[in-house]
Amino acid sequence: MVELVKVDEDIWEVPQSYKPDMKVPGRIFLSDKLIKDLEDGSIEQVANVATLPGIQKYAMAMPDAHIGYGFPIGGVAAFDLDTGVISPGGVGFDINCGVRLLKSDLKVEDIRKDADNLIERLYHNVPSGLGSESKLRVSDTVLNEVFEKGARWAVENGYGVKADLEHCEENGEMKGANFAKVSKKAHERGRSQLGTLGSGNHFLEIQYVEKIYDEQVAKAFGLEEGKVTVMIHCGSRGAGHQICTDYIKVLEKASRKYGIKLYDRQLACAPLSSEEAKDYISAMAAAANYAWANRQVISHWVRETFNDYYKSEIKMDLLYDVAHNVAKFEEHDINGKRVKVCVHRKGATRAFAPGREEVPVAFRNVGQPVIIPGSMGSASYVLVGTQKAMETTFGSTCHGAGRVMSRHAAKKEVRGSEIKKELLEMGIIVKAPKDSAIAEEAPEVYKDIDDVIEVVHRLGISKKVARLVPIAVAKG
DNA sequence: ATGTTC
């Protein structure tokens, strides 16, 4: 196993000499404390990614990194448009898994007594769990619209307001999506799941702003200490999963066809200029749009639930919606030149600096809101994108706490009923379909979110704005 | 993450 070289505080390098075909070195952003939890396999995966054609600067891993399919989760890699590739493994199975944060005007002390009832209703109104089906049934024609318009489809059909769209990455609508590139099977899986949370670490959480770190940015984001927020963490469900599965096969063939040497079969990819890559990109965009529509529909039901419960219109503005599993075409400064590259972020969040045109006008002078969900029962964070991120990580940061124990191991090691009790003693209500779902997501199977955030803050690849603490959580 | 096995 390769020795990591510490090049600076919180920065570790996988030397380019480790594998003969590495085009660039690897960079892993980790504190001395967190490096103990880093699996050897993650380092190997970073090195493997560095062998792919056209990769720029470094193959990177954020402090929440762990082993994933081909690329590590927490991985960032940018590829040159002429010489580089795109890989479904660099995006992930849950295409455009992401997080959004709704801001209410309610105060934490006013809502405590209602939390039990509220989460019960939210749990009822937003279907969750493995294979969960929506109360919304869409026709083929409508589903195609969802694939191509994303959150805009939802807003145009009464699920939310126009302002919501301005507060999503890509306005909740990735261009270039083509439903014709989505298989029949993916269509079928998508039809019944629009407006569902899913399972695993996906959740819907009532929280409050416990602490503000940056008054000026918090003000620009409209965050106030003691105010209630709602966080929604989910993705593209079975549709995105099927699209990923379908295109891994296509790109495995393409890898052979174009003679790309793969250190790991899971790195299947195709040159960005190829037909296979273009098809995957069109389908990936469709999945991304499905995920945005999904989070938008869920947001609408959350608003409805609160309004109905309090018998009045509760302010529930969208702060922002981030995608942490997607590949995007962006301009970055590389070797003194501004070039367009394809940035893969898999379990990594865009953290764009002030001034970037991708950042909504309302936040353009402070930077992009970065929303980082904690594990169940732990804090979540709002951060802000920085120039340092642009220079160091192609404008990227971490996406969460990151696992330290597999789902399988967690189910054996941890008792869900115990966790539920412990959380309740801490004042956190958990609603889940079964106790084993709670065990898989227990706080102790994740790294400490505060440690992960400390690293990205100290590195400056995003800066702390606010810490959010859970009150009640509904999960799949 | 996922109708957890083409």
Short mmCIF file of C-alpha atoms (C1' of nucleotides) in Angstrom, two decimals:
data_model
loop_
_atom_site.label_atom_id
_atom_site.label_comp_id
_atom_site.label_asym_id
_atom_site.label_seq_id
_atom_site.Cartn_x
_atom_site.Cartn_y
_atom_site.Cartn_z
CA MET A 1 0.00 0.00 0.00
CA VAL A 2 1.22 3.46 -0.90
CA GLU A 3 2.44 5.89 1.77
CA LEU A 4 0.48 9.12 1.75
CA VAL A 5 2.67 12.21 1.75
CA LYS A 6 1.52 15.05 3.97
CA VAL A 7 2.05 18.15 1.84
CA ASP A 8 0.37 20.63 4.18
CA GLU A 9 -2.00 20.79 7.13
CA ASP A 10 -5.04 18.63 6.18
CA ILE A 11 -3.63 17.84 2.71
CA TRP A 12 -2.28 14.39 1.80
CA GLU A 13 -0.88 13.39 -1.54
CA VAL A 14 -0.95 10.07 -3.37
CA PRO A 15 2.30 10.33 -5.37
CA GLN A 16 1.97 10.11 -9.13
CA SER A 17 4.71 7.50 -9.08
CA TYR A 18 2.43 5.06 -7.24
CA LYS A 19 0.98 3.66 -10.46
CA PRO A 20 2.66 3.89 -13.85
CA ASP A 21 -0.45 5.22 -15.58
CA MET A 22 -1.30 7.97 -13.10
CA LYS A 23 -1.63 11.19 -15.11
CA VAL A 24 -1.74 13.38 -12.00
CA PRO A 25 -1.16 12.90 -8.26
CA GLY A 26 -4.03 12.23 -5.87
CA ARG A 27 -5.02 14.66 -3.14
CA ILE A 28 -6.94 13.66 -0.05
CA PHE A 29 -8.15 16.38 2.29
CA LEU A 30 -8.12 15.02 5.82
CA SER A 31 -7.10 15.98 9.33
CA ASP A 32 -4.66 13.86 11.34
CA LYS A 33 -7.64 12.78 13.41
CA LEU A 34 -9.82 11.66 10.47
CA ILE A 35 -7.05 9.90 8.58
CA LYS A 36 -7.34 6.98 11.03
CA ASP A 37 -10.78 6.22 9.58
CA LEU A 38 -9.64 6.33 5.95
CA GLU A 39 -9.87 2.94 4.27
CA ASP A 40 -6.93 1.74 2.15
CA GLY A 41 -9.47 1.09 -0.58
CA SER A 42 -10.33 4.78 -0.82
CA ILE A 43 -6.67 5.66 -1.44
CA GLU A 44 -6.50 2.95 -4.09
CA GLN A 45 -9.61 4.38 -5.74
CA VAL A 46 -8.15 7.91 -5.78
CA ALA A 47 -5.03 6.50 -7.46
CA ASN A 48 -7.15 4.58 -9.99
CA VAL A 49 -9.13 7.70 -10.91
CA ALA A 50 -5.82 9.51 -11.48
CA THR A 51 -5.04 7.04 -14.30
CA LEU A 52 -8.06 8.07 -16.37
CA PRO A 53 -7.41 9.97 -19.62
CA GLY A 54 -7.53 13.76 -19.55
CA ILE A 55 -7.80 14.19 -15.78
CA GLN A 56 -6.74 17.65 -14.63
CA LYS A 57 -4.56 18.70 -11.66
CA TYR A 58 -5.45 16.00 -9.12
CA ALA A 59 -7.80 13.12 -8.41
CA MET A 60 -9.32 14.36 -5.17
CA ALA A 61 -11.15 13.08 -2.12
CA MET A 62 -12.94 15.22 0.46
CA PRO A 63 -12.65 14.55 4.23
CA ASP A 64 -15.87 12.50 4.26
CA ALA A 65 -14.44 10.07 1.68
CA HIS A 66 -15.08 6.34 1.74
CA ILE A 67 -15.12 3.48 -0.76
CA GLY A 68 -17.65 3.75 -3.57
CA TYR A 69 -18.35 2.18 -6.96
CA GLY A 70 -15.10 2.80 -8.87
CA PHE A 71 -14.62 6.36 -7.64
CA PRO A 72 -14.60 7.03 -3.89
CA ILE A 73 -17.65 8.70 -2.41
CA GLY A 74 -16.40 12.16 -1.55
CA GLY A 75 -14.51 12.19 -4.85
CA VAL A 76 -13.88 15.11 -7.19
CA ALA A 77 -12.28 14.79 -10.63
CA ALA A 78 -12.20 17.21 -13.57
CA PHE A 79 -11.57 16.15 -17.16
CA ASP A 80 -10.43 18.02 -20.24
CA LEU A 81 -13.19 18.16 -22.88
CA ASP A 82 -10.94 17.03 -25.73
CA THR A 83 -8.83 14.37 -24.07
CA GLY A 84 -10.95 13.44 -21.07
CA VAL A 85 -13.75 11.03 -20.21
CA ILE A 86 -17.03 10.81 -18.36
CA SER A 87 -17.75 7.91 -16.01
CA PRO A 88 -21.03 6.91 -14.32
CA GLY A 89 -18.89 5.68 -11.43
CA GLY A 90 -17.75 9.27 -10.90
CA VAL A 91 -21.35 10.42 -10.56
CA GLY A 92 -22.82 7.62 -8.49
CA PHE A 93 -25.90 5.45 -8.65
CA ASP A 94 -28.15 8.04 -7.10
CA ILE A 95 -27.78 10.67 -9.80
CA ASN A 96 -28.33 14.17 -8.36
CA CYS A 97 -28.77 12.99 -4.85
CA GLY A 98 -28.87 16.32 -3.09
CA VAL A 99 -30.09 18.49 -0.28
CA ARG A 100 -32.29 21.52 0.09
CA LEU A 101 -33.09 23.73 3.03
CA LEU A 102 -36.38 25.49 3.67
CA LYS A 103 -36.37 28.46 6.09
CA SER A 104 -39.41 29.15 8.24
CA ASP A 105 -40.30 32.08 10.44
CA LEU A 106 -41.24 29.74 13.29
CA LYS A 107 -39.17 29.80 16.46
CA VAL A 108 -37.82 26.61 18.01
CA GLU A 109 -39.56 27.26 21.36
CA ASP A 110 -42.92 27.58 19.60
CA ILE A 111 -42.61 24.34 17.71
CA ARG A 112 -41.21 21.86 20.31
CA LYS A 113 -44.66 20.84 21.56
CA ASP A 114 -45.86 20.30 17.98
CA ALA A 115 -42.82 18.41 16.73
CA ASP A 116 -44.30 14.97 17.44
CA ASN A 117 -47.51 15.69 15.54
CA LEU A 118 -45.75 17.53 12.75
CA ILE A 119 -43.27 14.76 12.02
CA GLU A 120 -46.10 12.23 12.14
CA ARG A 121 -47.94 14.18 9.45
CA LEU A 122 -44.84 14.77 7.36
CA TYR A 123 -44.04 11.07 7.56
CA HIS A 124 -47.57 10.36 6.37
CA ASN A 125 -47.60 12.98 3.60
CA VAL A 126 -44.17 12.24 2.14
CA PRO A 127 -43.82 8.52 1.34
CA SER A 128 -40.50 7.04 2.37
CA GLY A 129 -38.71 3.72 2.56
CA LEU A 130 -37.35 1.20 0.08
CA GLY A 131 -39.60 0.87 -2.95
CA SER A 132 -42.01 3.47 -1.60
CA GLU A 133 -44.62 4.69 -4.03
CA SER A 134 -45.99 8.16 -4.51
CA LYS A 135 -49.57 9.32 -4.23
CA LEU A 136 -48.75 11.11 -7.45
CA ARG A 137 -49.14 9.05 -10.61
CA VAL A 138 -47.68 10.52 -13.75
CA SER A 139 -48.37 9.54 -17.34
CA ASP A 140 -45.57 8.81 -19.80
CA THR A 141 -45.99 12.25 -21.36
CA VAL A 142 -45.75 13.96 -17.98
CA LEU A 143 -42.79 11.86 -16.93
CA ASN A 144 -40.94 12.88 -20.08
CA GLU A 145 -41.60 16.50 -19.14
CA VAL A 146 -40.23 15.83 -15.67
CA PHE A 147 -37.06 14.35 -17.19
CA GLU A 148 -36.55 17.39 -19.39
CA LYS A 149 -37.73 20.28 -17.21
CA GLY A 150 -36.91 19.14 -13.68
CA ALA A 151 -38.10 21.45 -10.89
CA ARG A 152 -39.68 23.75 -13.50
CA TRP A 153 -42.18 21.02 -14.32
CA ALA A 154 -43.13 20.89 -10.64
CA VAL A 155 -43.52 24.66 -10.26
CA GLU A 156 -45.48 24.97 -13.52
CA ASN A 157 -47.86 22.35 -12.16
CA GLY A 158 -48.53 23.97 -8.83
CA TYR A 159 -45.80 22.41 -6.72
CA GLY A 160 -44.03 25.50 -5.45
CA VAL A 161 -43.27 29.02 -6.56
CA LYS A 162 -41.06 30.53 -9.22
CA ALA A 163 -38.58 31.82 -6.63
CA ASP A 164 -37.82 28.18 -5.76
CA LEU A 165 -36.24 27.69 -9.18
CA GLU A 166 -33.81 30.59 -8.73
CA HIS A 167 -32.65 28.89 -5.53
CA CYS A 168 -31.57 25.60 -7.08
CA GLU A 169 -28.27 24.76 -8.76
CA GLU A 170 -28.90 25.00 -12.53
CA ASN A 171 -32.30 26.46 -11.62
CA GLY A 172 -33.37 22.88 -10.96
CA GLU A 173 -33.22 22.10 -14.68
CA MET A 174 -30.11 20.63 -16.24
CA LYS A 175 -29.89 21.45 -19.92
CA GLY A 176 -29.31 18.76 -22.50
CA ALA A 177 -31.61 16.21 -20.90
CA ASN A 178 -33.25 13.83 -23.35
CA PHE A 179 -35.94 11.41 -22.23
CA ALA A 180 -35.37 9.33 -25.37
CA LYS A 181 -32.02 8.31 -23.86
CA VAL A 182 -33.77 6.93 -20.76
CA SER A 183 -34.64 3.21 -20.94
CA LYS A 184 -38.18 1.88 -20.68
CA LYS A 185 -37.23 0.19 -17.43
CA ALA A 186 -36.00 3.47 -15.92
CA HIS A 187 -39.25 5.11 -17.03
CA GLU A 188 -41.25 2.38 -15.34
CA ARG A 189 -39.34 2.71 -12.09
CA GLY A 190 -39.66 6.49 -12.18
CA ARG A 191 -43.38 6.67 -12.83
CA SER A 192 -44.56 5.72 -9.35
CA GLN A 193 -41.81 7.31 -7.27
CA LEU A 194 -42.02 11.04 -7.97
CA GLY A 195 -42.45 12.73 -4.59
CA THR A 196 -40.87 10.02 -2.45
CA LEU A 197 -37.93 10.19 -0.09
CA GLY A 198 -36.38 6.75 -0.53
CA SER A 199 -34.31 5.00 2.10
CA GLY A 200 -30.79 4.84 3.49
CA ASN A 201 -29.49 8.18 4.65
CA HIS A 202 -32.27 10.05 2.91
CA PHE A 203 -34.39 12.04 5.29
CA LEU A 204 -36.73 14.89 5.94
CA GLU A 205 -35.85 16.77 9.08
CA ILE A 206 -37.27 19.56 11.20
CA GLN A 207 -34.34 21.48 12.64
CA TYR A 208 -33.47 24.86 14.08
CA VAL A 209 -30.55 27.25 13.64
CA GLU A 210 -28.47 26.62 16.75
CA LYS A 211 -25.49 28.82 15.98
CA ILE A 212 -24.40 31.45 13.49
CA TYR A 213 -20.69 31.67 12.65
CA ASP A 214 -20.78 34.40 10.02
CA GLU A 215 -23.34 37.13 10.71
CA GLN A 216 -22.94 38.89 7.38
CA VAL A 217 -23.35 35.80 5.21
CA ALA A 218 -26.12 34.41 7.44
CA LYS A 219 -28.00 37.65 6.91
CA ALA A 220 -27.61 37.35 3.14
CA PHE A 221 -28.88 33.75 3.39
CA GLY A 222 -31.76 34.80 5.66
CA LEU A 223 -30.68 32.54 8.53
CA GLU A 224 -31.41 33.56 12.12
CA GLU A 225 -30.53 31.86 15.37
CA GLY A 226 -33.49 29.99 16.91
CA LYS A 227 -35.52 29.82 13.68
CA VAL A 228 -36.91 26.53 12.40
CA THR A 229 -35.65 25.01 9.14
CA VAL A 230 -36.65 21.92 7.19
CA MET A 231 -34.00 19.88 5.37
CA ILE A 232 -34.80 17.48 2.54
CA HIS A 233 -32.15 14.96 1.49
CA CYS A 234 -33.01 12.62 -1.40
CA GLY A 235 -32.28 11.82 -5.00
CA SER A 236 -33.56 10.34 -8.25
CA ARG A 237 -34.81 7.07 -6.72
CA GLY A 238 -35.17 3.97 -8.89
CA ALA A 239 -35.10 6.00 -12.11
CA GLY A 240 -31.62 7.42 -11.52
CA HIS A 241 -30.39 4.08 -10.27
CA GLN A 242 -31.64 2.33 -13.40
CA ILE A 243 -30.11 4.99 -15.67
CA CYS A 244 -26.76 4.50 -13.96
CA THR A 245 -27.03 0.70 -14.27
CA ASP A 246 -28.01 0.94 -17.94
CA TYR A 247 -25.14 3.25 -18.85
CA ILE A 248 -22.46 1.39 -16.92
CA LYS A 249 -23.05 -1.40 -19.45
CA VAL A 250 -22.88 1.02 -22.36
CA LEU A 251 -19.68 2.61 -21.09
CA GLU A 252 -18.05 -0.73 -20.26
CA LYS A 253 -18.35 -1.52 -23.96
CA ALA A 254 -17.16 1.95 -24.88
CA SER A 255 -14.07 1.61 -22.67
CA ARG A 256 -13.05 -1.44 -24.70
CA LYS A 257 -14.01 0.16 -28.01
CA TYR A 258 -11.87 3.23 -27.37
CA GLY A 259 -9.03 1.24 -25.80
CA ILE A 260 -9.13 2.90 -22.38
CA LYS A 261 -7.04 1.02 -19.85
CA LEU A 262 -9.09 0.53 -16.70
CA TYR A 263 -7.41 -0.30 -13.40
CA ASP A 264 -10.85 -1.20 -12.11
CA ARG A 265 -13.77 -2.34 -14.24
CA GLN A 266 -15.99 -0.01 -12.20
CA LEU A 267 -14.21 2.97 -13.78
CA ALA A 268 -16.02 2.29 -17.09
CA CYS A 269 -16.00 5.52 -19.06
CA ALA A 270 -15.99 7.01 -22.54
CA PRO A 271 -14.27 9.95 -24.20
CA LEU A 272 -16.36 13.09 -23.65
CA SER A 273 -16.53 13.58 -27.42
CA SER A 274 -17.99 10.09 -28.09
CA GLU A 275 -21.60 9.22 -28.86
CA GLU A 276 -21.71 6.92 -25.81
CA ALA A 277 -20.65 9.79 -23.53
CA LYS A 278 -23.19 12.14 -25.09
CA ASP A 279 -25.97 9.61 -24.56
CA TYR A 280 -25.00 9.10 -20.94
CA ILE A 281 -24.84 12.86 -20.37
CA SER A 282 -28.37 13.29 -21.81
CA ALA A 283 -29.70 10.50 -19.58
CA MET A 284 -27.76 11.71 -16.53
CA ALA A 285 -29.29 15.16 -17.00
CA ALA A 286 -32.74 13.56 -17.20
CA ALA A 287 -32.10 11.77 -13.91
CA ALA A 288 -30.81 15.00 -12.37
CA ASN A 289 -34.03 16.71 -13.42
CA TYR A 290 -36.12 13.90 -11.96
CA ALA A 291 -34.33 14.41 -8.63
CA TRP A 292 -34.97 18.16 -8.67
CA ALA A 293 -38.64 17.63 -9.47
CA ASN A 294 -38.74 15.07 -6.67
CA ARG A 295 -37.32 17.48 -4.08
CA GLN A 296 -39.61 20.22 -5.38
CA VAL A 297 -42.78 18.10 -5.04
CA ILE A 298 -41.71 17.04 -1.54
CA SER A 299 -41.10 20.69 -0.60
CA HIS A 300 -44.63 21.50 -1.67
CA TRP A 301 -46.05 18.77 0.55
CA VAL A 302 -43.91 19.97 3.45
CA ARG A 303 -45.32 23.48 3.04
CA GLU A 304 -48.86 22.09 2.78
CA THR A 305 -48.34 20.05 5.94
CA PHE A 306 -47.14 23.04 7.96
CA ASN A 307 -49.88 25.33 6.62
CA ASP A 308 -52.53 22.75 7.35
CA TYR A 309 -51.23 22.07 10.86
CA TYR A 310 -51.01 25.72 11.88
CA LYS A 311 -54.11 26.72 9.89
CA SER A 312 -52.22 29.64 8.41
CA GLU A 313 -49.65 30.39 5.72
CA ILE A 314 -46.24 29.52 7.20
CA LYS A 315 -43.31 31.21 5.49
CA MET A 316 -41.12 28.42 4.11
CA ASP A 317 -38.67 29.92 1.63
CA LEU A 318 -36.10 27.80 -0.13
CA LEU A 319 -32.56 28.84 0.79
CA TYR A 320 -30.90 26.63 -1.81
CA ASP A 321 -30.83 23.17 -3.37
CA VAL A 322 -27.47 21.50 -3.97
CA ALA A 323 -26.58 18.46 -6.08
CA HIS A 324 -23.89 16.24 -4.55
CA ASN A 325 -23.84 13.40 -7.13
CA VAL A 326 -23.44 14.77 -10.63
CA ALA A 327 -21.02 15.73 -13.42
CA LYS A 328 -21.09 19.31 -14.71
CA PHE A 329 -19.47 21.37 -17.40
CA GLU A 330 -17.78 24.37 -15.81
CA GLU A 331 -15.02 26.88 -16.46
CA HIS A 332 -11.99 26.71 -14.19
CA ASP A 333 -8.55 28.27 -14.11
CA ILE A 334 -5.96 25.63 -14.84
CA ASN A 335 -2.29 26.52 -15.27
CA GLY A 336 -3.17 30.20 -15.67
CA LYS A 337 -5.78 29.57 -18.36
CA ARG A 338 -9.56 29.57 -18.08
CA VAL A 339 -10.82 26.30 -19.56
CA LYS A 340 -14.06 24.37 -19.67
CA VAL A 341 -13.86 21.00 -17.96
CA CYS A 342 -16.24 18.23 -16.92
CA VAL A 343 -16.23 18.12 -13.13
CA HIS A 344 -17.40 14.87 -11.53
CA ARG A 345 -18.62 15.34 -7.97
CA LYS A 346 -19.66 12.13 -6.27
CA GLY A 347 -20.55 12.74 -2.68
CA ALA A 348 -19.08 16.20 -3.01
CA THR A 349 -20.81 19.58 -3.06
CA ARG A 350 -20.19 22.49 -5.38
CA ALA A 351 -18.92 25.44 -3.33
CA PHE A 352 -18.63 28.29 -5.82
CA ALA A 353 -17.03 31.60 -4.89
CA PRO A 354 -18.60 35.04 -4.89
CA GLY A 355 -18.84 36.47 -8.39
CA ARG A 356 -19.42 33.19 -10.26
CA GLU A 357 -22.37 33.51 -12.62
CA GLU A 358 -23.70 30.10 -11.53
CA VAL A 359 -24.41 31.57 -8.08
CA PRO A 360 -27.91 33.12 -7.85
CA VAL A 361 -27.94 36.92 -8.03
CA ALA A 362 -29.21 37.15 -4.44
CA PHE A 363 -26.01 35.51 -3.15
CA ARG A 364 -23.53 36.48 -5.85
CA ASN A 365 -21.59 38.89 -3.67
CA VAL A 366 -21.21 36.42 -0.77
CA GLY A 367 -20.88 33.04 -2.50
CA GLN A 368 -22.94 29.90 -3.03
CA PRO A 369 -24.87 28.44 -0.11
CA VAL A 370 -23.44 24.99 0.65
CA ILE A 371 -25.81 22.66 2.48
CA ILE A 372 -24.28 19.72 4.32
CA PRO A 373 -26.57 17.18 5.98
CA GLY A 374 -25.32 15.47 9.12
CA SER A 375 -26.07 11.86 9.96
CA MET A 376 -29.31 11.06 11.73
CA GLY A 377 -29.50 12.84 15.07
CA SER A 378 -26.41 14.94 14.47
CA ALA A 379 -26.03 18.54 13.38
CA SER A 380 -26.16 19.77 9.79
CA TYR A 381 -24.34 22.80 8.43
CA VAL A 382 -24.77 25.69 6.05
CA LEU A 383 -21.47 26.90 4.61
CA VAL A 384 -20.55 29.31 1.86
CA GLY A 385 -18.44 28.75 -1.26
CA THR A 386 -15.02 30.39 -1.54
CA GLN A 387 -12.29 31.48 -3.93
CA LYS A 388 -10.01 28.99 -2.18
CA ALA A 389 -12.32 26.19 -3.33
CA MET A 390 -12.07 27.46 -6.92
CA GLU A 391 -8.28 27.33 -6.68
CA THR A 392 -7.94 24.05 -4.79
CA THR A 393 -10.85 21.69 -5.49
CA PHE A 394 -12.57 22.91 -8.69
CA GLY A 395 -15.02 24.73 -6.43
CA SER A 396 -15.96 21.71 -4.32
CA THR A 397 -16.28 20.66 -0.70
CA CYS A 398 -17.56 17.71 1.36
CA HIS A 399 -21.15 16.41 1.27
CA GLY A 400 -21.77 14.95 4.73
CA ALA A 401 -20.30 13.00 7.58
CA GLY A 402 -19.22 9.93 5.60
CA ARG A 403 -19.63 6.36 6.77
CA VAL A 404 -17.17 4.51 8.96
CA MET A 405 -19.21 1.28 9.06
CA SER A 406 -20.96 -0.50 6.20
CA ARG A 407 -24.73 -0.84 6.24
CA HIS A 408 -24.34 -4.57 6.69
CA ALA A 409 -21.99 -4.22 9.66
CA ALA A 410 -24.17 -1.53 11.21
CA LYS A 411 -27.23 -3.79 11.15
CA LYS A 412 -25.26 -6.43 13.06
CA GLU A 413 -23.51 -4.06 15.49
CA VAL A 414 -26.24 -1.59 16.28
CA ARG A 415 -29.77 -1.94 17.62
CA GLY A 416 -32.18 0.50 16.02
CA SER A 417 -34.59 0.48 18.95
CA GLU A 418 -31.78 1.52 21.32
CA ILE A 419 -30.71 4.35 19.03
CA LYS A 420 -34.28 5.57 18.78
CA LYS A 421 -34.50 5.67 22.59
CA GLU A 422 -31.16 7.45 22.97
CA LEU A 423 -32.11 10.08 20.42
CA LEU A 424 -35.45 10.62 22.12
CA GLU A 425 -33.60 11.24 25.38
CA MET A 426 -31.63 13.91 23.52
CA GLY A 427 -34.93 15.46 22.45
CA ILE A 428 -34.86 14.16 18.88
CA ILE A 429 -37.89 12.29 17.52
CA VAL A 430 -37.26 9.67 14.82
CA LYS A 431 -39.96 8.23 12.55
CA ALA A 432 -38.87 5.30 10.39
CA PRO A 433 -40.57 2.29 8.76
CA LYS A 434 -38.48 -0.18 10.77
CA ASP A 435 -35.81 -0.20 13.45
CA SER A 436 -33.18 -1.74 11.17
CA ALA A 437 -33.37 1.39 9.01
CA ILE A 438 -32.42 3.38 12.10
CA ALA A 439 -29.53 1.01 12.88
CA GLU A 440 -28.04 1.46 9.40
CA GLU A 441 -27.97 5.21 9.93
CA ALA A 442 -27.02 5.36 13.61
CA PRO A 443 -24.76 8.27 14.56
CA GLU A 444 -21.86 5.95 15.47
CA VAL A 445 -21.64 4.43 11.98
CA TYR A 446 -20.67 7.85 10.63
CA LYS A 447 -17.70 10.13 11.16
CA ASP A 448 -18.30 13.10 13.41
CA ILE A 449 -19.80 15.78 11.15
CA ASP A 450 -18.19 18.50 13.27
CA ASP A 451 -14.73 17.02 12.54
CA VAL A 452 -15.43 16.89 8.79
CA ILE A 453 -16.72 20.46 8.70
CA GLU A 454 -13.72 21.66 10.72
CA VAL A 455 -11.40 20.36 7.98
CA VAL A 456 -13.15 22.05 5.06
CA HIS A 457 -13.48 25.27 7.07
CA ARG A 458 -9.80 25.27 8.08
CA LEU A 459 -8.77 24.52 4.48
CA GLY A 460 -11.03 27.36 3.39
CA ILE A 461 -12.75 25.30 0.63
CA SER A 462 -16.03 26.53 2.17
CA LYS A 463 -16.67 28.56 5.31
CA LYS A 464 -19.03 27.87 8.19
CA VAL A 465 -22.16 30.01 8.24
CA ALA A 466 -24.61 28.19 10.51
CA ARG A 467 -25.05 25.00 12.51
CA LEU A 468 -28.47 23.35 12.41
CA VAL A 469 -29.70 20.95 15.10
CA PRO A 470 -32.44 18.33 14.57
CA ILE A 471 -35.78 18.38 16.37
CA ALA A 472 -37.54 15.56 14.53
CA VAL A 473 -36.61 13.38 11.59
CA ALA A 474 -38.61 11.25 9.16
CA LYS A 475 -36.54 8.71 7.27
CA GLY A 476 -36.89 5.83 4.89
"C1'" DA B 1 -28.01 4.79 -2.97
"C1'" DT B 2 -31.14 0.55 -5.17
"C1'" DG B 3 -37.90 -3.58 -6.55
"C1'" DT B 4 -29.77 -4.97 -2.38
"C1'" DT B 5 -28.67 -10.90 -8.02
"C1'" DC B 6 -27.76 -9.95 -15.72
#
